[in-house]
Amino acid sequence: WLGRPVPLRSRALKEAIVKADELRAGLAGSGAGDGALGAAALAAHEDALRLAQREAAALHALHAGAKVDEQRAEMEATQAYLQYGKWSCLNKRNQFLADSLERRWAQSEAPADPEGEESAPCRPHDLVHVYDVLLQGVRAMLRLPGADEDDDLTATLSIEELKIRALRCYYLAEAFAADSKWAEALGLLERAAGLGGAAAARADREAVL
C-alpha cells in the first residue's frame, strides 16, 4: 500500500486480492467502465474487503501486544488498499457514464440531424449528479489511511478533485441558464474557469517537480 509491502498471512485473502487486482487491471485497460467487467471488479473488491474486515475484527478481539499491533496495522493497510481499488473501479464506471452523458449533451446542443439516431435527452442536472458522485469518490480516496503521506497520490487526486469541481460548476451553470437565471449561471461559469485554471496550474507545477 502506497509503495510499502504489506504481508498477507491469509491464503483466502491473498487469493481474493489477486482476483480483485486482475479484474481492476482489466477494467482499467478496457476503455469502458460499465457492464459485466465493471460489476465483477466491484464484486471482487467487496468480497476481499469482507474477508479483510473479518480478519481485522478477529485481531481486535485479541489482547494488544507488539505482534498483534503489527498485524492490526497490516490489516488496516490492506483494507485501505482494497478501498482504494474499490473507489477506483467506481470512479471508472462513473467517468464512463459522465463521458456518455457529455456526448448526449453535446448532441442535444447541436443542430438536429433528421437522418441521425435519436437518443434520450440529457439534462445538465444529470451531469451535476454524476460529478457529485465522482467528487465523493476522489475525496474518499484522499481520506484513506496513509494517503496524506504520499505526495504523488495526494497531488494526483487533488488535481482530479479540482477538475471534477470545475466540470460540476460548468454543468450547474448550464442548469441555471436553462432556467434563465443568468446571474447565477455567469457566477458559476466564472467559478468553473477558476477551478479549471487552478487544476491546470497545479498539474504544470507537479510536472516541473
XYZ file of C-alpha atoms in Angstrom:
209
model
C 0.000 0.000 0.000
C 1.500 3.344 -1.162
C 4.783 1.688 -2.068
C 5.098 -0.204 1.211
C 4.909 -4.022 1.080
C 2.167 -5.467 3.276
C 2.406 -9.182 4.146
C -0.749 -11.246 3.696
C -0.960 -14.068 6.201
C -4.266 -15.495 4.982
C -4.296 -17.558 1.795
C -8.002 -16.864 1.217
C -7.477 -13.111 1.483
C -4.416 -13.280 -0.760
C -6.385 -15.112 -3.462
C -9.285 -12.651 -3.146
C -6.945 -9.675 -3.565
C -5.230 -11.230 -6.597
C -8.640 -11.720 -8.221
C -9.691 -8.133 -7.436
C -6.390 -6.777 -8.792
C -6.708 -8.729 -12.035
C -10.264 -7.539 -12.624
C -9.382 -3.929 -11.800
C -6.456 -4.055 -14.245
C -8.749 -5.485 -16.905
C -11.289 -2.737 -16.264
C -8.625 -0.020 -16.441
C -7.444 -1.306 -19.817
C -10.869 -1.961 -21.288
C -11.708 1.587 -22.341
C -15.145 1.146 -20.768
C -16.333 1.378 -17.227
C -19.732 -0.239 -17.349
C -21.105 -3.695 -17.965
C -20.187 -7.113 -16.656
C -16.482 -6.403 -16.148
C -17.152 -3.341 -14.013
C -19.691 -5.227 -11.906
C -17.308 -8.171 -11.482
C -14.429 -5.903 -10.420
C -16.586 -4.186 -7.810
C -17.918 -7.501 -6.502
C -14.377 -8.886 -6.196
C -13.279 -5.877 -4.152
C -16.335 -6.187 -1.908
C -15.581 -9.888 -1.334
C -11.954 -9.170 -0.469
C -12.980 -6.324 1.837
C -15.374 -8.579 3.730
C -12.574 -11.093 4.298
C -10.209 -8.337 5.450
C -12.839 -6.909 7.800
C -13.438 -10.321 9.357
C -9.718 -10.795 9.923
C -9.431 -7.272 11.351
C -12.295 -7.970 13.769
C -10.577 -11.163 14.930
C -7.347 -9.242 15.554
C -9.132 -6.545 17.533
C -10.569 -9.232 19.797
C -7.044 -10.243 20.835
C -5.054 -8.687 23.657
C -2.786 -5.878 22.498
C 0.896 -6.606 22.072
C 3.719 -5.833 19.671
C 2.896 -8.701 17.305
C -0.861 -8.117 17.397
C -0.404 -4.368 16.903
C 1.789 -5.053 13.871
C -0.828 -7.364 12.363
C -3.565 -4.796 13.031
C -1.536 -2.152 11.178
C -1.020 -4.571 8.287
C -4.740 -5.255 8.111
C -5.547 -1.534 8.183
C -3.203 -1.024 5.225
C -4.786 -3.987 3.417
C -8.266 -2.535 3.877
C -7.087 0.886 2.680
C -5.591 -0.749 -0.424
C -8.860 -2.526 -1.164
C -10.935 0.590 -0.522
C -8.722 2.485 -2.955
C -9.223 -0.241 -5.550
C -12.976 -0.231 -4.994
C -13.215 3.560 -5.380
C -11.013 3.371 -8.488
C -13.463 0.917 -10.064
C -16.463 3.032 -9.067
C -14.876 6.178 -10.458
C -14.006 4.375 -13.689
C -17.662 3.408 -14.120
C -18.914 6.874 -13.199
C -16.424 8.581 -15.518
C -17.637 6.320 -18.324
C -21.200 7.432 -17.515
C -20.145 11.096 -17.429
C -18.449 10.769 -20.834
C -21.572 9.152 -22.269
C -23.818 11.888 -20.854
C -21.498 14.607 -22.146
C -21.735 13.164 -25.655
C -25.531 13.177 -25.389
C -25.440 16.731 -24.048
C -23.283 17.847 -26.993
C -25.713 16.173 -29.402
C -28.679 17.900 -27.767
C -26.957 21.286 -28.197
C -26.060 20.644 -31.853
C -28.499 21.267 -34.739
C -30.846 18.328 -35.245
C -29.837 15.763 -37.869
C -33.011 14.340 -39.433
C -31.126 11.198 -40.511
C -29.218 10.700 -37.255
C -30.101 8.303 -34.482
C -32.071 9.807 -31.623
C -31.019 9.214 -28.028
C -32.655 10.120 -24.751
C -32.105 13.800 -23.924
C -29.514 14.667 -21.303
C -30.184 17.372 -18.712
C -27.383 19.384 -17.088
C -28.566 18.151 -13.690
C -27.816 14.570 -14.802
C -24.170 15.518 -15.238
C -24.096 17.504 -11.992
C -25.249 14.381 -10.160
C -22.580 12.174 -11.755
C -19.854 14.685 -10.925
C -21.139 14.828 -7.342
C -20.594 11.065 -7.118
C -17.146 11.311 -8.730
C -16.206 14.036 -6.252
C -17.312 11.821 -3.382
C -15.044 9.041 -4.669
C -11.949 11.213 -5.020
C -12.440 12.710 -1.562
C -12.916 9.253 -0.064
C -9.578 8.165 -1.562
C -7.874 11.262 -0.158
C -9.128 10.310 3.323
C -7.759 6.753 3.231
C -5.212 5.890 5.940
C -1.742 6.923 4.825
C -2.897 8.761 1.689
C -1.793 12.123 3.081
C 1.756 10.762 3.451
C 2.103 10.057 -0.283
C 2.799 13.330 -2.097
C 2.317 11.885 -5.598
C -1.053 10.340 -4.776
C -2.239 13.467 -2.959
C -1.213 15.667 -5.890
C -2.889 13.425 -8.479
C -6.141 13.191 -6.536
C -6.157 16.902 -5.669
C -5.808 17.824 -9.349
C -8.605 15.386 -10.205
C -10.773 16.937 -7.491
C -10.285 20.425 -8.957
C -11.141 19.175 -12.472
C -14.311 17.473 -11.254
C -15.381 20.548 -9.297
C -14.824 22.683 -12.408
C -16.977 20.405 -14.563
C -19.658 20.232 -11.884
C -19.789 24.050 -11.762
C -19.967 24.245 -15.550
C -22.987 21.962 -15.823
C -24.642 23.604 -12.831
C -24.256 26.884 -14.733
C -25.928 25.253 -17.734
C -28.809 24.187 -15.480
C -29.278 27.750 -14.212
C -29.047 29.101 -17.763
C -31.779 26.678 -18.841
C -33.999 28.318 -16.200
C -32.990 31.803 -17.423
C -31.117 32.523 -14.178
C -28.340 34.354 -15.957
C -26.588 35.966 -12.989
C -26.234 32.639 -11.178
C -25.096 30.940 -14.384
C -22.434 33.595 -15.030
C -21.118 33.327 -11.470
C -20.816 29.557 -11.772
C -19.090 29.793 -15.155
C -16.511 32.118 -13.624
C -16.078 29.690 -10.749
C -15.649 26.794 -13.193
C -12.983 28.724 -15.097
C -11.141 29.478 -11.850
C -11.173 25.843 -10.750
C -10.082 24.643 -14.175
C -7.227 27.135 -14.158
C -6.176 26.013 -10.682
C -6.161 22.373 -11.832
C -4.028 23.206 -14.885
C -1.616 25.317 -12.830
C -1.141 22.582 -10.244
C -0.657 19.961 -12.963
C 2.045 22.154 -14.530
C 3.773 22.580 -11.159
C 3.743 18.850 -10.492
C 5.132 18.147 -13.977
C 8.043 20.506 -13.304
C 8.723 18.921 -9.909
